[in-house]
Amino acid sequence: MFKVIQWFIFLLANAVAIPIVIGSIFDMDTTAIMQLMQRTFFIVGIAGFLQGLIGHKLPIVDGPAGLWVSTFSVFAISVGTTGQAGVEAFRLLEAAMILTGAFLMAFGLFKVSGKVIGLFTPLVTGVFLTLLTFQLSGTFLEGMLGLSSQATQINSGQFAIAMVTFSSVLILSIFFTGWMKSYAVLLGISLGWLLFVIFFGAGDMLASQAPIMQMPEMFAWGVPKFEWSVVPIAILTAFILLSNIVAALSATSDVIDGHSNFSQTQMNRGSFTLGINHGISGMFSGVAVVPLASTAGFIQLTGQTKKGPFIWASALLMIVSFFPVVIAFLAMIPSPIANAALLATFVQLMGLGLRNLFAEPLYERRMTIITVSMLLGGGLMFIPPESFAHLPETVKQVVSNGLLVGTIIAVILEKIWKTSK
């Protein structure tokens, strides 16, 4: 039971922050954010459940994709966030997610997805995982420091408690054995939440304003608006997301089996099921999900390698989404605490990335590919997205994504720079 709860908390931590981010981008009120959170919980729960049963069949959390968060931001700037413009932006985004899902299903059905595996050598996987930790560590640190669109100054008290949570998770997972190691994330979050309540209070009791039971609303943003302009965005996004699937399968199978061990069939099934999940995301007006490579860090941290507890936790999150009063309570987990626990799992993920990078000796070829990919990909992460505003949408989607650019450079150099035997 405790294994299920720990998986549930990890699913929750990956699902709770994005609705707040999207809410701030589109100036949503508290009620709209809570409803988006309800739909996100449902999408994340059913996505993990379907992947575990009919998809790649590994215990990998599907969470809101960072790529889609940036797409939401682009639409907010180009279309608008208020009044009819905001409604139109949401309807276009629903259409884009459904179309992306159709392409992902086609890639899986016609076995295109499985052919991508050969591009992800240990070097490329190492570059992807390392850049991923760089990209998201800043977001987690901002959350630990109490920074947001409303709060622009560091809250030292909240950061201190977040660091206690972060340290607790690492200490329990590294220096303890048995049940304390297995439930390190759950225990760390519980301790951090307790300290947060003692020093900062429990926050607003949103549960008192929420209905007890309510089904997640379909097409809450209106009927999808299909335009030709979203087709190239959908195709490009579908191709980009294939790299996320490979990285997640590679990292997770590496932790479970001791080496990267997954098949083209798993990749094709994972792509097809991700397409279904994208369609569900569009239908239920949420942020589309993607398999999260960070799950590998959670598994390595806690030793939770069995699929059963993950399936039950996904089903539990899906059921909980029908009870807004429960969601309102769970949403009260302080952001610094959730971010601290997630950052702790990234310690293990970065270790996996470095292990892949140094799997072979650093001769000049490998060292050059790694450094060029990391420098250009990592450097792009520090350039404001507005700098690319004048570029076409599809080009902007690529060049503004340092993780994607760094990975593409590594793939190209790995393929064209051959070594002599």
XYZ file of C-alpha atoms in Angstrom:
421
model
C 0.000 0.000 0.000
C 2.793 2.419 0.914
C 4.473 1.718 -2.441
C 1.269 2.779 -4.189
C 1.077 5.934 -2.068
C 4.687 6.848 -2.856
C 4.085 6.428 -6.601
C 0.890 8.455 -6.161
C 2.806 11.300 -4.492
C 5.396 11.278 -7.296
C 2.637 11.380 -9.929
C 1.022 14.200 -7.994
C 4.236 16.215 -7.696
C 4.728 16.036 -11.467
C 1.125 17.056 -12.183
C 0.396 19.808 -9.668
C 2.723 22.597 -10.826
C 1.927 22.921 -14.556
C -1.744 23.982 -14.137
C -0.544 26.843 -11.907
C 2.026 27.873 -14.553
C -0.561 27.786 -17.368
C -3.027 29.637 -15.133
C -0.555 32.473 -14.622
C 0.220 32.655 -18.368
C -3.475 32.957 -19.290
C -4.556 35.011 -16.242
C -6.956 32.328 -14.969
C -8.842 32.779 -11.710
C -8.525 30.288 -8.818
C -11.561 28.272 -9.877
C -10.311 27.856 -13.454
C -6.881 26.751 -12.203
C -8.453 24.178 -9.871
C -10.556 22.817 -12.748
C -7.464 22.620 -14.968
C -5.674 20.804 -12.135
C -8.565 18.328 -11.917
C -8.373 17.591 -15.644
C -4.569 17.317 -15.474
C -4.783 14.726 -12.698
C -7.223 12.707 -14.809
C -4.987 12.935 -17.907
C -1.798 11.993 -16.006
C -3.564 9.084 -14.282
C -5.105 7.583 -17.403
C -1.896 8.137 -19.412
C 0.239 6.147 -16.971
C -2.459 3.470 -16.705
C -2.683 3.010 -20.493
C 1.095 3.007 -21.031
C 1.537 0.415 -18.283
C -1.149 -1.872 -19.701
C -1.004 -1.533 -23.503
C 1.892 0.852 -24.247
C 5.583 0.343 -23.482
C 4.546 -1.499 -20.249
C 7.211 0.059 -18.042
C 6.598 2.004 -14.796
C 7.175 5.449 -16.303
C 5.222 8.519 -15.222
C 3.601 10.531 -18.002
C 3.595 14.186 -17.000
C 2.757 17.498 -18.702
C 5.404 18.060 -21.370
C 7.682 21.086 -21.073
C 7.523 21.364 -24.865
C 3.770 21.884 -24.683
C 4.137 24.464 -21.895
C 6.374 26.484 -24.219
C 3.820 26.009 -27.034
C 1.088 27.353 -24.747
C 3.319 30.360 -24.027
C 3.890 30.987 -27.744
C 0.134 30.866 -28.452
C -0.498 33.211 -25.513
C 1.851 35.764 -27.093
C 0.795 35.311 -30.738
C -2.987 34.851 -30.299
C -3.772 36.444 -26.931
C -4.846 35.497 -23.411
C -7.965 37.513 -22.664
C -11.532 37.493 -23.970
C -12.225 35.938 -27.353
C -8.511 35.831 -28.227
C -7.810 33.617 -25.208
C -10.677 31.273 -26.122
C -9.372 31.009 -29.697
C -5.842 30.235 -28.451
C -7.158 27.397 -26.284
C -9.285 25.979 -29.123
C -6.251 25.993 -31.448
C -4.157 24.281 -28.765
C -6.785 21.565 -28.337
C -6.644 20.955 -32.094
C -2.831 20.921 -32.088
C -2.729 18.289 -29.320
C -5.296 16.068 -31.066
C -3.444 16.328 -34.412
C -0.090 15.587 -32.714
C -1.720 12.531 -31.164
C -2.898 11.358 -34.592
C 0.659 11.631 -35.985
C 2.138 9.789 -32.973
C -0.393 6.991 -33.413
C 0.515 6.772 -37.107
C 4.255 6.657 -36.271
C 3.614 3.757 -33.906
C 1.169 1.932 -36.194
C 3.496 2.063 -39.213
C 6.582 1.254 -37.083
C 8.300 4.578 -37.764
C 8.938 5.226 -34.064
C 11.028 2.089 -33.564
C 13.525 3.230 -36.193
C 14.456 6.233 -34.014
C 16.081 3.947 -31.421
C 19.226 3.491 -33.519
C 19.930 7.224 -33.325
C 20.176 7.168 -29.525
C 23.608 5.770 -28.759
C 24.862 5.980 -25.139
C 26.576 9.270 -26.042
C 23.387 10.839 -27.433
C 21.330 9.540 -24.494
C 23.903 10.962 -22.093
C 23.745 14.386 -23.758
C 19.915 14.321 -23.664
C 19.681 13.348 -19.982
C 22.357 15.807 -18.865
C 20.803 18.719 -20.777
C 17.397 17.718 -19.410
C 18.652 18.024 -15.830
C 20.187 21.416 -16.647
C 16.942 22.604 -18.220
C 14.658 21.615 -15.339
C 16.955 22.165 -12.353
C 16.478 25.941 -12.700
C 12.700 25.526 -12.596
C 12.892 23.350 -9.481
C 15.268 25.777 -7.755
C 12.931 28.687 -8.484
C 10.134 26.721 -6.850
C 12.317 25.898 -3.826
C 13.222 29.576 -3.442
C 9.541 30.566 -3.456
C 9.856 32.493 -6.731
C 6.844 32.793 -9.056
C 5.104 35.290 -11.324
C 3.591 36.839 -8.153
C 6.661 36.550 -5.890
C 9.926 37.897 -7.306
C 11.994 37.877 -4.099
C 13.628 34.845 -2.507
C 11.848 33.469 0.570
C 14.757 32.244 2.714
C 12.501 30.479 5.234
C 10.739 28.434 2.581
C 14.061 27.643 0.915
C 15.485 26.379 4.227
C 12.575 23.947 4.636
C 12.875 22.932 0.974
C 16.563 22.124 1.545
C 15.614 20.007 4.574
C 13.221 18.088 2.311
C 15.855 17.740 -0.438
C 18.528 16.569 2.031
C 16.133 14.187 3.780
C 15.224 12.418 0.553
C 18.889 12.010 -0.420
C 20.047 10.896 3.056
C 17.238 8.339 3.408
C 17.866 6.915 -0.058
C 21.668 6.752 0.193
C 22.471 5.926 3.822
C 19.412 3.902 4.862
C 18.113 0.507 3.797
C 14.805 -1.328 3.864
C 11.510 0.521 4.088
C 13.095 3.915 4.883
C 15.065 3.822 1.632
C 12.028 2.589 -0.316
C 9.822 5.435 0.949
C 12.448 8.183 0.932
C 10.414 10.537 -1.279
C 7.205 10.046 0.718
C 8.975 10.547 4.060
C 10.870 13.608 2.790
C 7.698 15.288 1.506
C 5.838 14.459 4.743
C 8.597 16.004 6.867
C 8.830 19.098 4.661
C 5.050 19.608 4.598
C 4.860 19.279 8.396
C 7.636 21.864 8.913
C 6.010 24.175 6.359
C 2.668 24.052 8.199
C 4.392 24.695 11.564
C 6.295 27.762 10.359
C 4.047 29.171 7.603
C 0.576 27.792 8.307
C -1.640 25.517 6.208
C -2.578 28.135 3.602
C -6.040 28.737 2.174
C -8.491 25.880 2.715
C -9.562 25.596 -0.914
C -11.301 22.296 -0.166
C -14.177 24.129 1.517
C -15.004 25.837 -1.808
C -14.829 22.714 -3.997
C -17.672 20.295 -4.828
C -17.349 16.813 -3.351
C -17.681 14.949 -6.659
C -17.576 16.168 -10.256
C -16.482 14.561 -13.520
C -13.627 16.285 -15.390
C -15.161 18.449 -18.104
C -14.631 17.598 -21.774
C -13.741 20.432 -24.170
C -13.770 22.919 -21.295
C -12.141 25.487 -23.599
C -14.674 24.958 -26.408
C -14.728 22.878 -29.590
C -11.212 22.417 -31.111
C -10.456 24.830 -33.932
C -8.589 23.068 -36.741
C -6.519 25.317 -39.006
C -3.774 24.488 -41.486
C -1.346 26.589 -39.446
C -1.313 24.008 -36.628
C -0.490 21.053 -38.908
C 3.281 21.728 -39.233
C 3.450 22.427 -35.478
C 1.739 19.086 -34.799
C 4.085 17.132 -37.113
C 7.222 18.746 -35.673
C 6.056 18.257 -32.084
C 5.294 14.577 -32.753
C 8.845 14.012 -34.052
C 10.359 15.887 -31.105
C 8.376 13.832 -28.598
C 9.811 10.604 -30.018
C 13.152 11.614 -28.480
C 11.447 11.934 -25.084
C 10.044 8.406 -25.394
C 13.457 6.941 -26.280
C 15.182 8.759 -23.422
C 12.543 7.701 -20.883
C 12.595 4.045 -22.003
C 16.394 4.000 -22.119
C 16.887 5.572 -18.685
C 14.197 3.507 -16.956
C 15.223 0.159 -18.446
C 18.834 1.011 -17.545
C 17.862 1.388 -13.878
C 15.603 -1.688 -13.787
C 17.755 -4.107 -15.822
C 21.231 -2.651 -15.312
C 21.531 -1.658 -18.974
C 19.405 0.051 -21.614
C 17.106 -2.754 -22.681
C 13.954 -2.034 -24.665
C 12.667 -3.126 -28.056
C 11.346 -1.459 -31.196
C 7.974 -3.016 -30.386
C 7.936 -1.219 -27.020
C 8.880 2.023 -28.750
C 6.115 1.662 -31.348
C 3.523 0.751 -28.710
C 4.699 3.649 -26.546
C 4.345 6.077 -29.461
C 0.881 4.774 -30.380
C -0.327 5.020 -26.765
C 1.217 8.485 -26.369
C -0.877 9.474 -29.395
C -4.001 8.222 -27.598
C -2.966 10.185 -24.505
C -2.510 13.330 -26.580
C -6.013 12.901 -27.957
C -7.321 12.554 -24.395
C -5.353 15.674 -23.383
C -7.004 17.663 -26.176
C -10.477 16.310 -25.393
C -10.140 17.147 -21.694
C -8.527 20.553 -22.265
C -5.247 19.979 -20.471
C -1.521 20.106 -21.212
C -0.458 17.051 -23.253
C 1.751 14.567 -21.444
C 4.957 12.727 -22.314
C 6.901 9.869 -20.631
C 9.237 11.499 -18.102
C 12.860 10.336 -18.034
C 13.025 11.676 -14.467
C 11.078 8.554 -13.423
C 14.378 6.677 -13.675
C 15.790 8.890 -10.930
C 12.774 8.146 -8.722
C 13.127 4.386 -9.286
C 16.850 4.442 -8.525
C 16.250 6.593 -5.453
C 13.524 4.378 -3.974
C 14.117 0.949 -5.525
C 10.482 0.839 -6.718
C 10.976 -1.274 -9.860
C 7.644 -3.161 -9.892
C 4.944 -2.122 -12.352
C 1.984 -3.156 -10.186
C 2.137 -0.324 -7.613
C 2.621 2.193 -10.441
C -0.506 0.954 -12.252
C -2.544 1.157 -9.034
C -1.210 4.654 -8.288
C -2.157 5.831 -11.797
C -5.646 4.389 -11.356
C -5.908 6.063 -7.935
C -4.974 9.464 -9.393
C -7.588 8.975 -12.110
C -10.243 8.171 -9.468
C -9.182 11.079 -7.250
C -9.719 13.456 -10.188
C -13.471 12.854 -9.825
C -13.354 14.377 -6.312
C -12.425 18.089 -6.536
C -12.565 18.378 -2.737
C -9.638 15.920 -2.511
C -7.748 17.676 -5.312
C -8.093 20.989 -3.483
C -6.483 19.418 -0.412
C -3.644 17.747 -2.352
C -2.989 21.010 -4.200
C -2.064 22.476 -0.813
C 1.277 20.602 -0.874
C 3.643 23.600 -0.743
C 5.383 24.247 -4.051
C 8.879 24.479 -2.452
C 8.413 21.004 -0.927
C 7.211 19.357 -4.167
C 10.040 20.987 -6.143
C 12.648 19.901 -3.592
C 11.526 16.267 -3.805
C 11.601 16.371 -7.612
C 15.090 17.910 -7.634
C 16.309 15.058 -5.423
C 15.209 12.532 -8.056
C 17.206 14.489 -10.654
C 20.435 13.777 -8.753
C 20.065 10.151 -9.828
C 18.962 11.137 -13.353
C 22.042 13.280 -13.891
C 24.153 10.383 -12.641
C 22.630 8.206 -15.365
C 23.407 10.877 -17.944
C 27.048 11.163 -16.840
C 27.428 7.397 -16.775
C 26.312 7.255 -20.413
C 28.670 10.082 -21.370
C 31.660 8.328 -19.788
C 30.680 4.792 -20.861
C 33.703 4.835 -23.192
C 37.057 6.641 -22.939
C 36.962 10.347 -23.815
C 38.946 10.308 -27.021
C 38.950 13.518 -29.078
C 35.884 12.523 -31.131
C 33.621 11.752 -28.148
C 34.871 14.727 -26.150
C 34.262 17.121 -29.064
C 30.737 15.809 -29.745
C 29.815 16.079 -26.063
C 31.221 19.569 -25.535
C 29.831 21.055 -28.760
C 26.366 19.606 -28.076
C 26.372 20.738 -24.438
C 27.733 24.223 -25.158
C 25.276 25.048 -27.940
C 22.272 23.287 -26.376
C 22.975 24.612 -22.888
C 23.726 28.102 -24.188
C 20.349 28.338 -25.927
C 18.647 27.722 -22.580
C 19.843 31.134 -21.385
C 18.458 33.065 -24.376
C 14.987 34.591 -23.757
C 12.252 33.023 -25.960
C 11.237 36.511 -27.139
C 14.537 36.707 -29.049
C 13.123 34.227 -31.583
C 9.762 35.975 -31.980
C 10.464 37.044 -35.590
C 11.038 33.462 -36.801
C 8.329 31.202 -38.290
C 6.458 29.162 -35.674
C 7.902 25.786 -36.678
C 11.478 27.128 -36.733
C 10.915 28.877 -33.415
C 9.777 25.578 -31.864
C 13.173 24.058 -32.674
C 15.768 26.787 -32.145
C 14.279 28.027 -28.871
C 14.588 24.539 -27.363
C 18.153 24.038 -26.141
C 17.482 20.421 -25.145
C 16.300 19.563 -28.653
C 19.098 21.460 -30.444
C 21.816 19.880 -28.284
C 20.393 16.394 -28.875
C 20.093 16.940 -32.654
C 23.710 18.143 -32.831
C 24.856 15.043 -30.917
C 22.877 12.746 -33.252
C 24.260 14.403 -36.416
C 27.876 14.436 -35.243
C 27.634 10.853 -33.980
C 26.391 9.753 -37.418
C 28.663 11.719 -39.756
C 31.897 11.565 -37.710
C 32.994 7.992 -38.080
C 36.123 6.579 -36.448
C 38.715 4.556 -38.327
C 39.178 0.989 -37.077
